[in-house]
Short mmCIF file of C-alpha atoms in Angstrom, two decimals:
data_model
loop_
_atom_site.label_atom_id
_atom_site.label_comp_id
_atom_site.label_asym_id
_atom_site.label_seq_id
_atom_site.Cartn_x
_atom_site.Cartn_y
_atom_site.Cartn_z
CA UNK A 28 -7.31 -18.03 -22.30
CA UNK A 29 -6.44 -14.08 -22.84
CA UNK A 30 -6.71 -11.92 -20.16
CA UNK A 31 -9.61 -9.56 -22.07
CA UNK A 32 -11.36 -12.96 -22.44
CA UNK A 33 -10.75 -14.10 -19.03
CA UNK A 34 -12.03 -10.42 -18.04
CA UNK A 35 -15.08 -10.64 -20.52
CA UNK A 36 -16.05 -13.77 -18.45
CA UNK A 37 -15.72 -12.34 -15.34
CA UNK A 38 -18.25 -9.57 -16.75
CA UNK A 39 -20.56 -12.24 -17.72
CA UNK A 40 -20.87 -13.96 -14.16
CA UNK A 41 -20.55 -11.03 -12.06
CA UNK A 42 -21.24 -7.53 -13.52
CA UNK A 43 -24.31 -7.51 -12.76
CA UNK A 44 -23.41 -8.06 -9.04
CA UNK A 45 -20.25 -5.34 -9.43
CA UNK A 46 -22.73 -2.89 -11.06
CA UNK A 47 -25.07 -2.78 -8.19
CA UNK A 48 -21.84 -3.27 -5.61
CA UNK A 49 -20.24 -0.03 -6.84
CA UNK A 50 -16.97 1.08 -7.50
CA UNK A 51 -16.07 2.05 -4.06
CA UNK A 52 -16.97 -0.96 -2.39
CA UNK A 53 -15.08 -2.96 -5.18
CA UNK A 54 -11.93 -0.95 -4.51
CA UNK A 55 -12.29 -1.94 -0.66
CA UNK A 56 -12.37 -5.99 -1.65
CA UNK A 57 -9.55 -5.40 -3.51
CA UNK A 58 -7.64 -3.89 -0.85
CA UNK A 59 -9.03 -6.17 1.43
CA UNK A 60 -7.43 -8.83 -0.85
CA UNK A 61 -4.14 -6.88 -1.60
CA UNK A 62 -3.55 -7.25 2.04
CA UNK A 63 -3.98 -10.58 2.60
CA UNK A 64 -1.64 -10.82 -0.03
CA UNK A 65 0.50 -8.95 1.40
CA UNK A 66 0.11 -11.25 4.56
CA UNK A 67 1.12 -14.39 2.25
CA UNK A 68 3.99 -12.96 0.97
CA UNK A 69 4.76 -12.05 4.67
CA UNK A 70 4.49 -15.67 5.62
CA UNK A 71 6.02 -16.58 2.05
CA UNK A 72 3.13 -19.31 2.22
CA UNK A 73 3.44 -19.86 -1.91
CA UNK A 74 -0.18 -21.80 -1.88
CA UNK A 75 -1.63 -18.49 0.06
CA UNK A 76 0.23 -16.62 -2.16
CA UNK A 77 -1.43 -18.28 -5.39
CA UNK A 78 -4.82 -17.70 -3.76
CA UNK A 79 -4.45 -13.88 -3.14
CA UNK A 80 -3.10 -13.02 -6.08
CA UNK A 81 -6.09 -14.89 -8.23
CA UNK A 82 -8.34 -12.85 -5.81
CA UNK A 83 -6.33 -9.75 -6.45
CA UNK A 84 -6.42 -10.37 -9.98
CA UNK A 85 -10.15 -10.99 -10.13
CA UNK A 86 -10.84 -7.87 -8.20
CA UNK A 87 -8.69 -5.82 -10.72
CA UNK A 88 -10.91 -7.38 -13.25
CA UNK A 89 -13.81 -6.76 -12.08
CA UNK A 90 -12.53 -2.74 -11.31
CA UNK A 91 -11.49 -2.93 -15.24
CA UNK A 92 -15.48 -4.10 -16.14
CA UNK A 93 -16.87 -1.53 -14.34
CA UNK A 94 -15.05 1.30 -15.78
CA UNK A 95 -15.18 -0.91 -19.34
CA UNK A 96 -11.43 -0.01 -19.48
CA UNK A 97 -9.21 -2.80 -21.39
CA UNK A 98 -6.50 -3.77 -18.84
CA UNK A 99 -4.95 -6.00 -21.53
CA UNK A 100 -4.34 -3.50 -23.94
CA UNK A 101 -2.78 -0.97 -21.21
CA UNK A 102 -0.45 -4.17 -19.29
CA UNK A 103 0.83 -4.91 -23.29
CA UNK A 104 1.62 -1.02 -24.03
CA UNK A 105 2.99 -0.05 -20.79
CA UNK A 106 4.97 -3.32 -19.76
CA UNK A 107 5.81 -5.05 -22.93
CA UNK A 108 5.92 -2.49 -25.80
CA UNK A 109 7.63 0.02 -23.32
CA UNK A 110 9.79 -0.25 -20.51
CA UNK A 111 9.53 1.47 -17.42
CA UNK A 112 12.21 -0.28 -15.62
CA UNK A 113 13.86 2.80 -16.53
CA UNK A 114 12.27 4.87 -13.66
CA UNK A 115 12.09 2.00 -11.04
CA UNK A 116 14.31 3.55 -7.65
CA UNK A 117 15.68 0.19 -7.10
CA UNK A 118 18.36 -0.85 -5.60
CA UNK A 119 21.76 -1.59 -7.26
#
């Protein structure tokens, strides 16, 4: 399944919900999530790890429904057709 398809789904199930949720309380889950991600990786608890980043994922979906942006598109322009490793302050 592609990820606008995946997101079109998504839309389907639960825009409804996200529409009357807001944007700002969206946002809030997803930080919500991206910490208990965060907590995962902490613990390096892989099975956590695959569960918050599905929920993280979801959320960014749902962000990308509400504001009927196409996440897709951007990821494949700015990640695979560019490369902004480039800019990254990583270390050597």
């Amino acid at each position: 399944m592609e990820l606008a398809e995946l997101a079109k789904k998504i839309s389907e199930k639960y825009g409804e919900i996200d529409r009357k949720s807001g944007p700002l309380f969206l946002l809030s889950v997803f930080f919500e999530e991206a910490g208990e991600l965060a907590e995962a990786v902490r613990k390096k608890d892989a099975e956590s790890i695959e569960e918050e980043l599905a929920d993280n994922l979801f959320m960014i979906l749902s962000l990308a429904n509400y504001f009927n942006v196409d996440v897709e598109r951007k990821l494949i322009e700015k990640y695979i057709e560019n490369d902004p490793s480039g800019r990254w302050d990583l270390p050597s």
